[in-house]
mmCIF file of C-alpha atoms and ligand atoms in Angstrom:
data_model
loop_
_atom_site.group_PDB
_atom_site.id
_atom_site.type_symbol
_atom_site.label_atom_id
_atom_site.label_comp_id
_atom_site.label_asym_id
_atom_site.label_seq_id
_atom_site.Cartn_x
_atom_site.Cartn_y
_atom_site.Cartn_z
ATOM 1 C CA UNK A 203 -10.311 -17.033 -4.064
ATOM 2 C CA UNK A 204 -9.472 -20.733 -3.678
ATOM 3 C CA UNK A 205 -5.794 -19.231 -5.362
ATOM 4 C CA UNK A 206 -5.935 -16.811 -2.821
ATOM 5 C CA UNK A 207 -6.502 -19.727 0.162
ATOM 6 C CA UNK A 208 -3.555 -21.795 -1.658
ATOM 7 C CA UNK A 209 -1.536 -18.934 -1.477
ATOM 8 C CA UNK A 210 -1.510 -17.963 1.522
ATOM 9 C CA UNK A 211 -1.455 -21.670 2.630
ATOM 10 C CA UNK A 212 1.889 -22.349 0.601
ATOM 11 C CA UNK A 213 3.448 -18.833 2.043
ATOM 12 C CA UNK A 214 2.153 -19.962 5.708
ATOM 13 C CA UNK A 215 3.698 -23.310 4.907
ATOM 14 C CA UNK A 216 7.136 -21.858 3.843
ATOM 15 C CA UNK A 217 7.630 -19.900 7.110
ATOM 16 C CA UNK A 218 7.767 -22.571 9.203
ATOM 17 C CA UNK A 219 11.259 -22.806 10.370
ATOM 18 C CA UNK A 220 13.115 -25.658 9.376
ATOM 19 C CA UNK A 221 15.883 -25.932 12.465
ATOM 20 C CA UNK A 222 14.600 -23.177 14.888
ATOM 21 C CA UNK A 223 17.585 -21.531 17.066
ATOM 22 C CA UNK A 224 16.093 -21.851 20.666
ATOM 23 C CA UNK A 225 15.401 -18.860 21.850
ATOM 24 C CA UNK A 226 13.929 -17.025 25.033
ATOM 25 C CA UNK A 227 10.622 -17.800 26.498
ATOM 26 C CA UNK A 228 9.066 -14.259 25.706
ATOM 27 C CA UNK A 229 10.520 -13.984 21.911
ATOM 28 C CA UNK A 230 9.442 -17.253 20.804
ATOM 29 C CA UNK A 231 6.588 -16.158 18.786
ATOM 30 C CA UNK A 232 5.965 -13.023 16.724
ATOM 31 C CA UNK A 233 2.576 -11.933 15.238
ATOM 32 C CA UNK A 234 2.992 -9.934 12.301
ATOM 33 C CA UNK A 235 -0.091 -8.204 10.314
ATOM 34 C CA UNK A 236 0.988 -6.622 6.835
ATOM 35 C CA UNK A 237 -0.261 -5.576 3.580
ATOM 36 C CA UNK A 238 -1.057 -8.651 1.041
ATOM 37 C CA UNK A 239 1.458 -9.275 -1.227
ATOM 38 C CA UNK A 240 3.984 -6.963 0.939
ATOM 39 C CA UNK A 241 6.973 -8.855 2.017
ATOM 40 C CA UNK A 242 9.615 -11.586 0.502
ATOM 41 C CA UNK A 243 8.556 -14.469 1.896
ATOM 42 C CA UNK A 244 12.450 -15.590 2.097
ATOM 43 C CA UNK A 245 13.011 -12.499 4.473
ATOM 44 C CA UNK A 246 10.251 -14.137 7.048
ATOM 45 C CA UNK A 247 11.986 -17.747 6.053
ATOM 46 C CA UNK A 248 15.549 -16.522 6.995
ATOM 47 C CA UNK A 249 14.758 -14.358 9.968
ATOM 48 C CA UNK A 250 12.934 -17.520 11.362
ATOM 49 C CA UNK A 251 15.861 -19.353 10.863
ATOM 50 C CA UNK A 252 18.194 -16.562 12.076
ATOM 51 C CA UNK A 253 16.680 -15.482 15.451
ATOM 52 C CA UNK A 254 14.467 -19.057 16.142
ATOM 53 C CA UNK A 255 11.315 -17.050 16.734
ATOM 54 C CA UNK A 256 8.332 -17.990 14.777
ATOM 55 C CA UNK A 257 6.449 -15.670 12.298
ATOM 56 C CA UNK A 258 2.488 -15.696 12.482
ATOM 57 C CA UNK A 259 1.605 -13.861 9.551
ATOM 58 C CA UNK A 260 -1.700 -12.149 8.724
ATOM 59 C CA UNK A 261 -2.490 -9.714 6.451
ATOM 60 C CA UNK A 262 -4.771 -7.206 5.234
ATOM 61 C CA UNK A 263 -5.337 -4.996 2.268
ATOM 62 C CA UNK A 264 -7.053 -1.834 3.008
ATOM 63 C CA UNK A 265 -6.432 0.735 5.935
ATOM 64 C CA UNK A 266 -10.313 0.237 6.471
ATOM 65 C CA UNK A 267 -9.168 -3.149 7.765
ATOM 66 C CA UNK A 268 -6.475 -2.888 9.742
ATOM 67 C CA UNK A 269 -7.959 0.179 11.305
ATOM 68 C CA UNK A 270 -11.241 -1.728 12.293
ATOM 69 C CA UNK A 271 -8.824 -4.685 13.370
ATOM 70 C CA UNK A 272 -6.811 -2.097 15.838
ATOM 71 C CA UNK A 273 -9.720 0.223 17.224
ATOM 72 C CA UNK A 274 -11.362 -3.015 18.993
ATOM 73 C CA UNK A 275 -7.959 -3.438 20.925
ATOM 74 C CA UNK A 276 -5.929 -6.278 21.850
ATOM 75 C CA UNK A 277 -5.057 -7.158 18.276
ATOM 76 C CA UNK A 278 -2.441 -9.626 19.698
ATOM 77 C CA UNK A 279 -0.094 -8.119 17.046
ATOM 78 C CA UNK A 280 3.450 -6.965 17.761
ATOM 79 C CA UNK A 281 4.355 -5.435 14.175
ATOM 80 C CA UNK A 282 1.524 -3.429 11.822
ATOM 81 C CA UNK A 283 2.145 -1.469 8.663
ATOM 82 C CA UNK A 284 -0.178 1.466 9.072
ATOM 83 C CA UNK A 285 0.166 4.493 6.089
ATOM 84 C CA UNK A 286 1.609 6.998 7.764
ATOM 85 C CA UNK A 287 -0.972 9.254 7.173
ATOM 86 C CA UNK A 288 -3.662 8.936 7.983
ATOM 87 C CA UNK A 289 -3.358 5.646 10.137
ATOM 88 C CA UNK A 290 -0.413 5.851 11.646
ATOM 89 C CA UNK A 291 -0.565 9.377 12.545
ATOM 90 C CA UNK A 292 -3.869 8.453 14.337
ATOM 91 C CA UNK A 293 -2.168 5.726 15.872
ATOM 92 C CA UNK A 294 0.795 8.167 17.345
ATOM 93 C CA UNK A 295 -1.674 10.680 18.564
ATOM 94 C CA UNK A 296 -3.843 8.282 20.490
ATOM 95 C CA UNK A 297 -1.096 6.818 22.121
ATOM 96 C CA UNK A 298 -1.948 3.031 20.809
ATOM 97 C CA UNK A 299 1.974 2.232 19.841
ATOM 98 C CA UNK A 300 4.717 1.608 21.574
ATOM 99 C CA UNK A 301 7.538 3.924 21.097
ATOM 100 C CA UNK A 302 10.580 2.304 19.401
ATOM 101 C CA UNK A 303 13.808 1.528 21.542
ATOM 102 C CA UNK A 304 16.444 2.793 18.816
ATOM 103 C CA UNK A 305 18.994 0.917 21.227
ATOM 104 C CA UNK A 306 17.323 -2.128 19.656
ATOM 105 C CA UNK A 307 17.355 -1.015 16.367
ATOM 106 C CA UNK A 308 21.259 -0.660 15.132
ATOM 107 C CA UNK A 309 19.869 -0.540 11.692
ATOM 108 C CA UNK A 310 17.935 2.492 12.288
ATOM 109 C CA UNK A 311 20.385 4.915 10.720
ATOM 110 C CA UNK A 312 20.101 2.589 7.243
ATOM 111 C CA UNK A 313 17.126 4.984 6.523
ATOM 112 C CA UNK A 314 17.351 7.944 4.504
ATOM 113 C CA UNK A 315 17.194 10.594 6.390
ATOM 114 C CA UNK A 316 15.368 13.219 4.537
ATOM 115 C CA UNK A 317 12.360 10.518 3.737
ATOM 116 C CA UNK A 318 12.746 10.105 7.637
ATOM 117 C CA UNK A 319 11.970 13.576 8.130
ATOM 118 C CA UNK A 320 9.324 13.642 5.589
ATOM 119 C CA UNK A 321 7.725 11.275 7.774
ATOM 120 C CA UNK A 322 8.219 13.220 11.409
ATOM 121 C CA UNK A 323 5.254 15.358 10.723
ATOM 122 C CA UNK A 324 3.080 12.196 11.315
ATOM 123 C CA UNK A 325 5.554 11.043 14.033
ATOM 124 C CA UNK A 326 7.227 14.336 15.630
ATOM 125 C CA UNK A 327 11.265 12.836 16.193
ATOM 126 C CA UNK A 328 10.021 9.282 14.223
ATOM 127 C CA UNK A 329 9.770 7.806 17.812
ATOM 128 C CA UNK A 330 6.939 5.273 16.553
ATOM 129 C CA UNK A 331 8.120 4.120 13.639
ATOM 130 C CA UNK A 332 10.543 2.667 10.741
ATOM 131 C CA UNK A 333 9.971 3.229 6.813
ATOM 132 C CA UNK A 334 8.957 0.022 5.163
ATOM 133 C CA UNK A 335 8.026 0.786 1.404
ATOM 134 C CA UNK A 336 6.439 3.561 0.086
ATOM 135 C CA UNK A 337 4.515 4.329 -3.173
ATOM 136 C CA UNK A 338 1.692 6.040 -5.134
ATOM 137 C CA UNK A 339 -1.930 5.626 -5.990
ATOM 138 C CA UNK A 340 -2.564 5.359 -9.412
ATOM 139 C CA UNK A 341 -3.675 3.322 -12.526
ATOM 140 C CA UNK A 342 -3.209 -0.003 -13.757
ATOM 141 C CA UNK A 343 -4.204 -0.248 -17.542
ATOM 142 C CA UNK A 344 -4.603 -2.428 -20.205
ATOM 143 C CA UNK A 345 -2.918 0.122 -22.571
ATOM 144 C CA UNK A 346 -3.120 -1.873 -26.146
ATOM 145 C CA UNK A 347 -7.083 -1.969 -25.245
ATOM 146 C CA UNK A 348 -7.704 1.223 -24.194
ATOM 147 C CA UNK A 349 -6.252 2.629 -26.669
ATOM 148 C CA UNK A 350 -8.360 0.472 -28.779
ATOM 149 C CA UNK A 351 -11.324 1.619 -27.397
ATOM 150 C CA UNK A 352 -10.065 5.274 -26.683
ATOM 151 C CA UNK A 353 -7.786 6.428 -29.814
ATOM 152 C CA UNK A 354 -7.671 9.890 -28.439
ATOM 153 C CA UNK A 355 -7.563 9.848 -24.699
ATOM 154 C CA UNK A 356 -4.258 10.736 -23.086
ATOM 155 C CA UNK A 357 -2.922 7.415 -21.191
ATOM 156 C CA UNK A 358 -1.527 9.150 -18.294
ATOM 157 C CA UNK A 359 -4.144 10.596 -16.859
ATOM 158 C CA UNK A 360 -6.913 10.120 -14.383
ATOM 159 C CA UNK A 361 -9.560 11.059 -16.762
ATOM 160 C CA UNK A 362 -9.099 7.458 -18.190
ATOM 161 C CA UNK A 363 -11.367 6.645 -15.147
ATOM 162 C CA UNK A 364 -13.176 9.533 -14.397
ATOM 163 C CA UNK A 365 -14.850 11.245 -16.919
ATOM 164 C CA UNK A 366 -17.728 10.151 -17.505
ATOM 165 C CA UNK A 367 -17.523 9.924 -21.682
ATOM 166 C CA UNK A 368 -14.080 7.519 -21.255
ATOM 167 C CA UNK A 369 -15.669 5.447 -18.292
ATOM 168 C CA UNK A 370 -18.557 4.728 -20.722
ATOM 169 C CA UNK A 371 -16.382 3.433 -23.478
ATOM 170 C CA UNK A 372 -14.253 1.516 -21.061
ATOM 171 C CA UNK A 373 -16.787 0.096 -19.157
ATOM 172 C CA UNK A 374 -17.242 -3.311 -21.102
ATOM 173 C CA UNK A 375 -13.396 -3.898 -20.984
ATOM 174 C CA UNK A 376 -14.040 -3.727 -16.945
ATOM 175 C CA UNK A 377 -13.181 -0.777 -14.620
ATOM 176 C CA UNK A 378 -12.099 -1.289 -10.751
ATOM 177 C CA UNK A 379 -11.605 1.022 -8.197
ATOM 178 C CA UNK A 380 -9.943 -0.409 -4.831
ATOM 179 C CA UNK A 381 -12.778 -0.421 -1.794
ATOM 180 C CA UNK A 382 -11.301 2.256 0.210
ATOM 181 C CA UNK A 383 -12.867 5.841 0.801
ATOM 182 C CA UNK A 384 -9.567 6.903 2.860
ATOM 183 C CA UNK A 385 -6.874 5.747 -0.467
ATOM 184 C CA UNK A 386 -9.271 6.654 -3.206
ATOM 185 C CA UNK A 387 -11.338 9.870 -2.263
ATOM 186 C CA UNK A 388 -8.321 12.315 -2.158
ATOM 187 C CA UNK A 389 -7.433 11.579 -5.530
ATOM 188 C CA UNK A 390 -10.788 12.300 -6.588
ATOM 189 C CA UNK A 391 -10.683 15.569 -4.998
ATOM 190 C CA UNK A 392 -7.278 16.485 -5.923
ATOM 191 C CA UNK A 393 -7.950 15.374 -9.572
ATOM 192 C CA UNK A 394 -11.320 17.948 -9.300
ATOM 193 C CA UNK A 395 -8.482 20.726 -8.422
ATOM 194 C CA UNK A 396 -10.272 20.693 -5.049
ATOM 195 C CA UNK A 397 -8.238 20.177 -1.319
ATOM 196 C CA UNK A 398 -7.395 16.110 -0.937
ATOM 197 C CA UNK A 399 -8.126 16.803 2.439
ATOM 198 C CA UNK A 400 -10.764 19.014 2.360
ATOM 199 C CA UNK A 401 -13.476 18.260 4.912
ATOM 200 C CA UNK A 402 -15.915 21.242 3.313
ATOM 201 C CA UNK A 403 -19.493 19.985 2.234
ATOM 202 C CA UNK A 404 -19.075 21.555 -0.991
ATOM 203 C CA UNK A 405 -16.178 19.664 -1.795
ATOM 204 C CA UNK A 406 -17.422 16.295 -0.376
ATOM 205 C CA UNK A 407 -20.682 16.863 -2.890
ATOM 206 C CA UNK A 408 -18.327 17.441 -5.861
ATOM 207 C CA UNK A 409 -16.571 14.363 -5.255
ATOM 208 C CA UNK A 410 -19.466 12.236 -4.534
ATOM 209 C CA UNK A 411 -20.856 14.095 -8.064
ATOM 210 C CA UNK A 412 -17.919 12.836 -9.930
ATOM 211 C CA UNK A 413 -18.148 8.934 -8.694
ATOM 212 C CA UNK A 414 -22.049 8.464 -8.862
ATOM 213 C CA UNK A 415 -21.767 9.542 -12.641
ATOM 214 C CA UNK A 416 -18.784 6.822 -13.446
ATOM 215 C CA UNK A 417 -20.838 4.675 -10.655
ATOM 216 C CA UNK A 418 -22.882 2.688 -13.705
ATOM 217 C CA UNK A 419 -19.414 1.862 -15.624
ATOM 218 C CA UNK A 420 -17.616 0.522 -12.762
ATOM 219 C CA UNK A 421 -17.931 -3.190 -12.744
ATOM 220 C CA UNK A 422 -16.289 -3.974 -9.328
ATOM 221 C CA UNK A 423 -15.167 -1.650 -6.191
ATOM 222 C CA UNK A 424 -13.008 -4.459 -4.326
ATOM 223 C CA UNK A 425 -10.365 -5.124 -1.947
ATOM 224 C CA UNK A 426 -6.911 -3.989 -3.064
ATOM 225 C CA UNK A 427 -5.587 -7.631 -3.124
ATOM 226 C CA UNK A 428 -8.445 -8.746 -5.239
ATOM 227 C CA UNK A 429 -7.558 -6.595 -7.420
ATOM 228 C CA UNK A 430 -3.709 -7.298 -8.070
ATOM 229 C CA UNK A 431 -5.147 -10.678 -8.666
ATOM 230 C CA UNK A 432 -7.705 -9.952 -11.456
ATOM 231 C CA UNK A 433 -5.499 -7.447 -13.143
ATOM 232 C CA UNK A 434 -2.999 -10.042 -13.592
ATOM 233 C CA UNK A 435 -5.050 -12.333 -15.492
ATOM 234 C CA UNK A 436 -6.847 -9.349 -17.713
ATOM 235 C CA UNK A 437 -10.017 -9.095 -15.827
ATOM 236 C CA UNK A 438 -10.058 -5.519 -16.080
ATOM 237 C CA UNK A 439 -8.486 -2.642 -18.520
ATOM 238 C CA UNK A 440 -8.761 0.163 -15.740
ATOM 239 C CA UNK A 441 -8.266 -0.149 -12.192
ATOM 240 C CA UNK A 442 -7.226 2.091 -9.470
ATOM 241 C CA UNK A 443 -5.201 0.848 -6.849
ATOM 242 C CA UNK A 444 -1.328 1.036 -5.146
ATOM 243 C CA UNK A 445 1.532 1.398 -8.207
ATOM 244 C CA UNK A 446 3.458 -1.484 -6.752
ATOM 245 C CA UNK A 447 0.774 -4.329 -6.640
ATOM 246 C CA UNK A 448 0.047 -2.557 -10.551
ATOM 247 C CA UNK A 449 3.664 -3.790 -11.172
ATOM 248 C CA UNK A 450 3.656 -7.120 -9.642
ATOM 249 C CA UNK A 451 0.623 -8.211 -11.778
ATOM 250 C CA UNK A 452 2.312 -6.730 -15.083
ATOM 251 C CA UNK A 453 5.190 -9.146 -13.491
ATOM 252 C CA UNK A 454 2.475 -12.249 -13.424
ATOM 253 C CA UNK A 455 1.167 -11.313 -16.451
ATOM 254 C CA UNK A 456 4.473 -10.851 -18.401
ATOM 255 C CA UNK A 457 5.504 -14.803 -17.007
ATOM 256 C CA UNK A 458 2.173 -16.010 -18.129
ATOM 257 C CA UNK A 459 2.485 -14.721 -21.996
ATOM 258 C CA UNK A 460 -1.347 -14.319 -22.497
ATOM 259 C CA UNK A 461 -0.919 -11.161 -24.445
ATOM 260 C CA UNK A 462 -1.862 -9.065 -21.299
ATOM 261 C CA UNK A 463 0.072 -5.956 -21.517
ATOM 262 C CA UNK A 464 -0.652 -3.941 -18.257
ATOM 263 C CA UNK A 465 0.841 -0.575 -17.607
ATOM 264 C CA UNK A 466 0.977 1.609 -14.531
ATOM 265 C CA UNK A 467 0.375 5.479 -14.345
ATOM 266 C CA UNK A 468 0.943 7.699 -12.379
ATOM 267 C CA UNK A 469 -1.805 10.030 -13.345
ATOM 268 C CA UNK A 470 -0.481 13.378 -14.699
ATOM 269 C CA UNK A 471 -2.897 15.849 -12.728
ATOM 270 C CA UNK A 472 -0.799 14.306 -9.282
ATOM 271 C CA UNK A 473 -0.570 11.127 -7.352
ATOM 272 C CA UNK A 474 -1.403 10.455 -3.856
ATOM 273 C CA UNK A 475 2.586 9.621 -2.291
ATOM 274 C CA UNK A 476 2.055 6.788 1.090
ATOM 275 C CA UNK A 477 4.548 5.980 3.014
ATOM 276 C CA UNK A 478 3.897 2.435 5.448
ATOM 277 C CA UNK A 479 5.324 2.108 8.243
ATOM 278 C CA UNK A 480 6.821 -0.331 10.602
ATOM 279 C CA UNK A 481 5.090 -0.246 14.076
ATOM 280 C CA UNK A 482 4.471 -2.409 17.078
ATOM 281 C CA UNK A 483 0.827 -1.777 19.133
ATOM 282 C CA UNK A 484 1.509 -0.487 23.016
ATOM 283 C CA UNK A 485 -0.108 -3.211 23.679
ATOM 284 C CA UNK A 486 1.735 -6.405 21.553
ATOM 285 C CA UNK A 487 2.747 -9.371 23.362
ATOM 286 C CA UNK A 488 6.571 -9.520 21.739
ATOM 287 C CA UNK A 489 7.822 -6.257 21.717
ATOM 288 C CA UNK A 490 11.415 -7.138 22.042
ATOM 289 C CA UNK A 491 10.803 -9.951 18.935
ATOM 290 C CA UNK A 492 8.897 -6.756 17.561
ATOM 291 C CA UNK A 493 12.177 -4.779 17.795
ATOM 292 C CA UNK A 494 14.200 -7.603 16.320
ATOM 293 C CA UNK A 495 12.371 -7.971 13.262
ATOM 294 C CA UNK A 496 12.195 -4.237 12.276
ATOM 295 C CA UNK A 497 15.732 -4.203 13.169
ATOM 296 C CA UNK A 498 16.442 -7.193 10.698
ATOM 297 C CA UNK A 499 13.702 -5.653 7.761
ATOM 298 C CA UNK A 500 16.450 -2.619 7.736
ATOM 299 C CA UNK A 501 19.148 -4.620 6.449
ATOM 300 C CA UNK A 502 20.145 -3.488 3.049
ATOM 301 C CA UNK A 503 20.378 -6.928 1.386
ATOM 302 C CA UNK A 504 16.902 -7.788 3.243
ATOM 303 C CA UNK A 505 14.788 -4.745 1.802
ATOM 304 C CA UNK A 506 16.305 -4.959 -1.411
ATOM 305 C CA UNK A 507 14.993 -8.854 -1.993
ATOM 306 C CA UNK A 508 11.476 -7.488 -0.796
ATOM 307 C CA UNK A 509 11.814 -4.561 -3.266
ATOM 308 C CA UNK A 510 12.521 -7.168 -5.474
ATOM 309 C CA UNK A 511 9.958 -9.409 -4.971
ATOM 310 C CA UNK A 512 6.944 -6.675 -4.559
ATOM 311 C CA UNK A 513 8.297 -3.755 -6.526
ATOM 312 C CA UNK A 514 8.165 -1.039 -3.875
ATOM 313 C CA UNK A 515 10.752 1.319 -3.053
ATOM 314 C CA UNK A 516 11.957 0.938 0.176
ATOM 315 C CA UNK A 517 13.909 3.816 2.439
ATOM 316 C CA UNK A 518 17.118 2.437 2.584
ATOM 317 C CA UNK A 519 19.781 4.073 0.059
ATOM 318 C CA UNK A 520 22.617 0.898 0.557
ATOM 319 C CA UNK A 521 19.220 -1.163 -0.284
ATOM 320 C CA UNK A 522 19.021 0.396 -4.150
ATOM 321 C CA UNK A 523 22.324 -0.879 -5.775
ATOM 322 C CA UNK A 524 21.315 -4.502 -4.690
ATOM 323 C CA UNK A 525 17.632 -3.742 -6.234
ATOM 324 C CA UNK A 526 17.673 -5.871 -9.579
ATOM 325 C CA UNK A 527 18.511 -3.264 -12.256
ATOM 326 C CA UNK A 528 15.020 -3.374 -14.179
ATOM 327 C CA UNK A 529 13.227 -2.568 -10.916
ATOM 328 C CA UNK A 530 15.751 0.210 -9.724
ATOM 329 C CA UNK A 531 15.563 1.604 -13.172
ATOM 330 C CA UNK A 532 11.741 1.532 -13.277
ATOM 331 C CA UNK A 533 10.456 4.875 -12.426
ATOM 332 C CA UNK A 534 6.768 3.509 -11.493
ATOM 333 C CA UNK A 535 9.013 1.511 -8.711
ATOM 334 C CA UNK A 536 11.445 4.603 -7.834
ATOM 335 C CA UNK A 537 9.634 7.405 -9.021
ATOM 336 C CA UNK A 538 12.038 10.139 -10.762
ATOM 337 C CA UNK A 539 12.182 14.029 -8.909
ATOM 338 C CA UNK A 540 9.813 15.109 -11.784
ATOM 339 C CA UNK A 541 7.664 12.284 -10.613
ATOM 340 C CA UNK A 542 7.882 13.274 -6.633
ATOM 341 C CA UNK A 543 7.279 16.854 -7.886
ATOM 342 C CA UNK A 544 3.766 15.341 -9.757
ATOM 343 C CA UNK A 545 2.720 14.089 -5.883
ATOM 344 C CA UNK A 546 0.933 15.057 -3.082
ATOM 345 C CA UNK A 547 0.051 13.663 0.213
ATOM 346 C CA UNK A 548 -2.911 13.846 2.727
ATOM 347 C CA UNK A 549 -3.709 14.161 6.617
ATOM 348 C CA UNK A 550 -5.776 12.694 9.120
ATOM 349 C CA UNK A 551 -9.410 14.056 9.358
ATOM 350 C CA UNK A 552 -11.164 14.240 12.311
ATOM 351 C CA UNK A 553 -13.161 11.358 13.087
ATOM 352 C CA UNK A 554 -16.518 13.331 12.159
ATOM 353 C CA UNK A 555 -15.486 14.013 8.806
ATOM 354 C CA UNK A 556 -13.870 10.433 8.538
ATOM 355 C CA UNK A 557 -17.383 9.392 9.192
ATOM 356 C CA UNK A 558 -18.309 11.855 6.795
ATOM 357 C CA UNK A 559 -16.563 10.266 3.961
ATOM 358 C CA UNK A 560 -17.159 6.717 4.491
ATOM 359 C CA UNK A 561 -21.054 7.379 4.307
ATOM 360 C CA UNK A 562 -20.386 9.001 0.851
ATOM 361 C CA UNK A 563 -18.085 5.933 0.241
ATOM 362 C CA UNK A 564 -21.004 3.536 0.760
ATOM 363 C CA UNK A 565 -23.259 5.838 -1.314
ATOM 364 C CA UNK A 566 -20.791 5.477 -4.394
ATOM 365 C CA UNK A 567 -20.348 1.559 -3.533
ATOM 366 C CA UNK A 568 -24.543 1.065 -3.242
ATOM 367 C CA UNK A 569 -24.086 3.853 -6.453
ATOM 368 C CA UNK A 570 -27.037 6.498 -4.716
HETATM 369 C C1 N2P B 605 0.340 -4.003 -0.888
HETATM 370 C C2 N2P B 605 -0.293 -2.666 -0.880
HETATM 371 C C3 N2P B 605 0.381 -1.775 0.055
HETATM 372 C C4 N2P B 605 0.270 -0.361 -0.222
HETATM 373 N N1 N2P B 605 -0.400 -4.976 -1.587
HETATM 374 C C5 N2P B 605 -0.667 0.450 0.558
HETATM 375 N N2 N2P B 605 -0.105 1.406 1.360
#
């Protein structure tokens, strides 16, 4: 935690601008609210010093979060990184962003265009929003000590966590699963060979079957970010979380040579695909800062140093030549076709069946 504070502390400290470029009244000040462990802090650094307007950066780590941040209105935020689905497609339909002034946004056409259209059926004619980074959810292991304890199991799959037999074994080497229903459930269902979005009772009880019975071998169900940070020091051999923040803890771990080998997978049976997206609220204070940050995020150079530093593909091909070779090559970073094939991705639910889920959630979480 007190890491954590420091952290953030140092990052906040590094984004003050050191000459800032005056600028107008209304574009002075920018409130951003992103993913942990989500940007290059040198992008924020450099488009202080660029444009003169200063960064306020928050952040969050589950869609829980910034979902309960947004419903209460007047977040004061001018750019969020909702999932596109199901967040940001909520967002859209309820009217609660602004729609994005492409005359503000040269950079717009940096984006690929079929990802872009991938995208539209959360955002008919991607009037709401710009692709940040996208990704899977998967697991991060401790391969040398599951296979240890597990000689026979297969590495790449979701069974690792969720059969009941392996979670046993792996239990004392520590198992985490990240603390959201709405990132977590539909791999359960999909990995049951049931509907990821399925809203049907039947399904629902399956699912709920399958997590009370690893419920007694799971030592921690935690925030995302919490998670990156114990994997990196070998807290846990299983965890399920976001590939990329899998990768930047095998990063930390690899600098701190303590023998912790950590691995991602992309679990065999199929992986949830996200994409997050750049929005700004109808309601944000800055929405012409809004516009010029976005526009300056879609700068090949500039997503390529935060692929770099959070090893998460981002949408813009000119971006992937500048993307240090070892993370361009990695295909837990940019997943290979066969890999895309292996995914799937989910829907908003109605709000009824949201509700639905998150009581099961808190069943699995209180484990009855
Ligand atoms: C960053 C996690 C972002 C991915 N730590 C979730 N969409």
């Amino acid at each position: 935690m007190l890491r954590r504070l420091l952290a953030v502390a140092l990052c906040a400290a590094a984004l003050l601008p050191a000459e800032p470029v005056p600028a107008r009244a209304e574009e002075a000040v920018l409130n951003v609210y992103n993913w942990s462990d989500y940007i290059d802090p040198a992008a924020v650094e450099r488009f202080q010093k660029e444009t003169g307007v200063q960064v306020r950066y928050d952040v969050f780590d589950s869609l829980e979060t910034l979902e309960g941040k947004l419903s209460a209105g007047h977040s004061g935020y001018d750019v969020i990184v909702p999932t596109s689905e199901p967040t940001f497609s909520r967002l859209v339909r309820a009217g609660a962003l602004k729609p994005l002034d492409r005359a503000k946004l040269p950079n717009w056409s940096n984006q690929d265009a079929t990802l872009l259209r991938q995208v539209e059926s959360s955002d008919p004619g991607n009037r709401h929003g710009a692709i940040y980074l996208y990704g899977t959810v998967g697991l991060g292991i401790r391969a040398d000590k599951v296979r240890e304890l597990l000689p026979n199991a297969p590495l790449d799959s979701l069974d690792l966590l969720l059969k009941p037999e392996y979670a046993k074994r792996l239990a004392a080497c520590g198992i985490a699963v990240m603390d959201s229903a709405t990132d977590v459930l539909p791999s359960v269902l999909h990995w049951l060979g049931r509907d990821a979005d399925s809203t049907d009772g039947a399904d629902l009880q399956a699912a709920e079957k399958a997590l009370l019975a690893i419920r007694p071998h799971v030592r921690a169900i935690i925030a995302s970010g919490n998670i990156l940070d114990a994997l990196a020091t070998g807290e846990y051999c299983v965890a399920m979380t976001y590939s990329g923040d899998v990768i930047q803890a095998k990063a930390r771990a690899d600098e701190a040579k303590q023998g912790i080998q950590l691995r991602y997978v992309q679990p065999k049976e199929g992986a949830q695909l996200w994409f997050d997206m750049l929005a700004i609220p109808a309601d944000a204070p800055h929405p012409e800062a809004a516009h010029r940050f976005i526009n300056f995020l879609l700068q090949p150079e500039v997503m390529a140093g935060i692929t770099n530093a959070v090893h998460y593909p981002n949408a813009i091909p000119a971006a992937t030549p500048l993307v240090e070779e070892a993370v361009r090559e990695d295909p837990n970073v940019y997943p290979t076709p066969e890999m895309l094939a292996r995914t799937f991705t989910v829907r908003a639910l109605s709000p009824q069946a949201e509700r639905a889920r998150s009581r099961l959630w808190n069943r699995f979480k209180a484990g009855r």
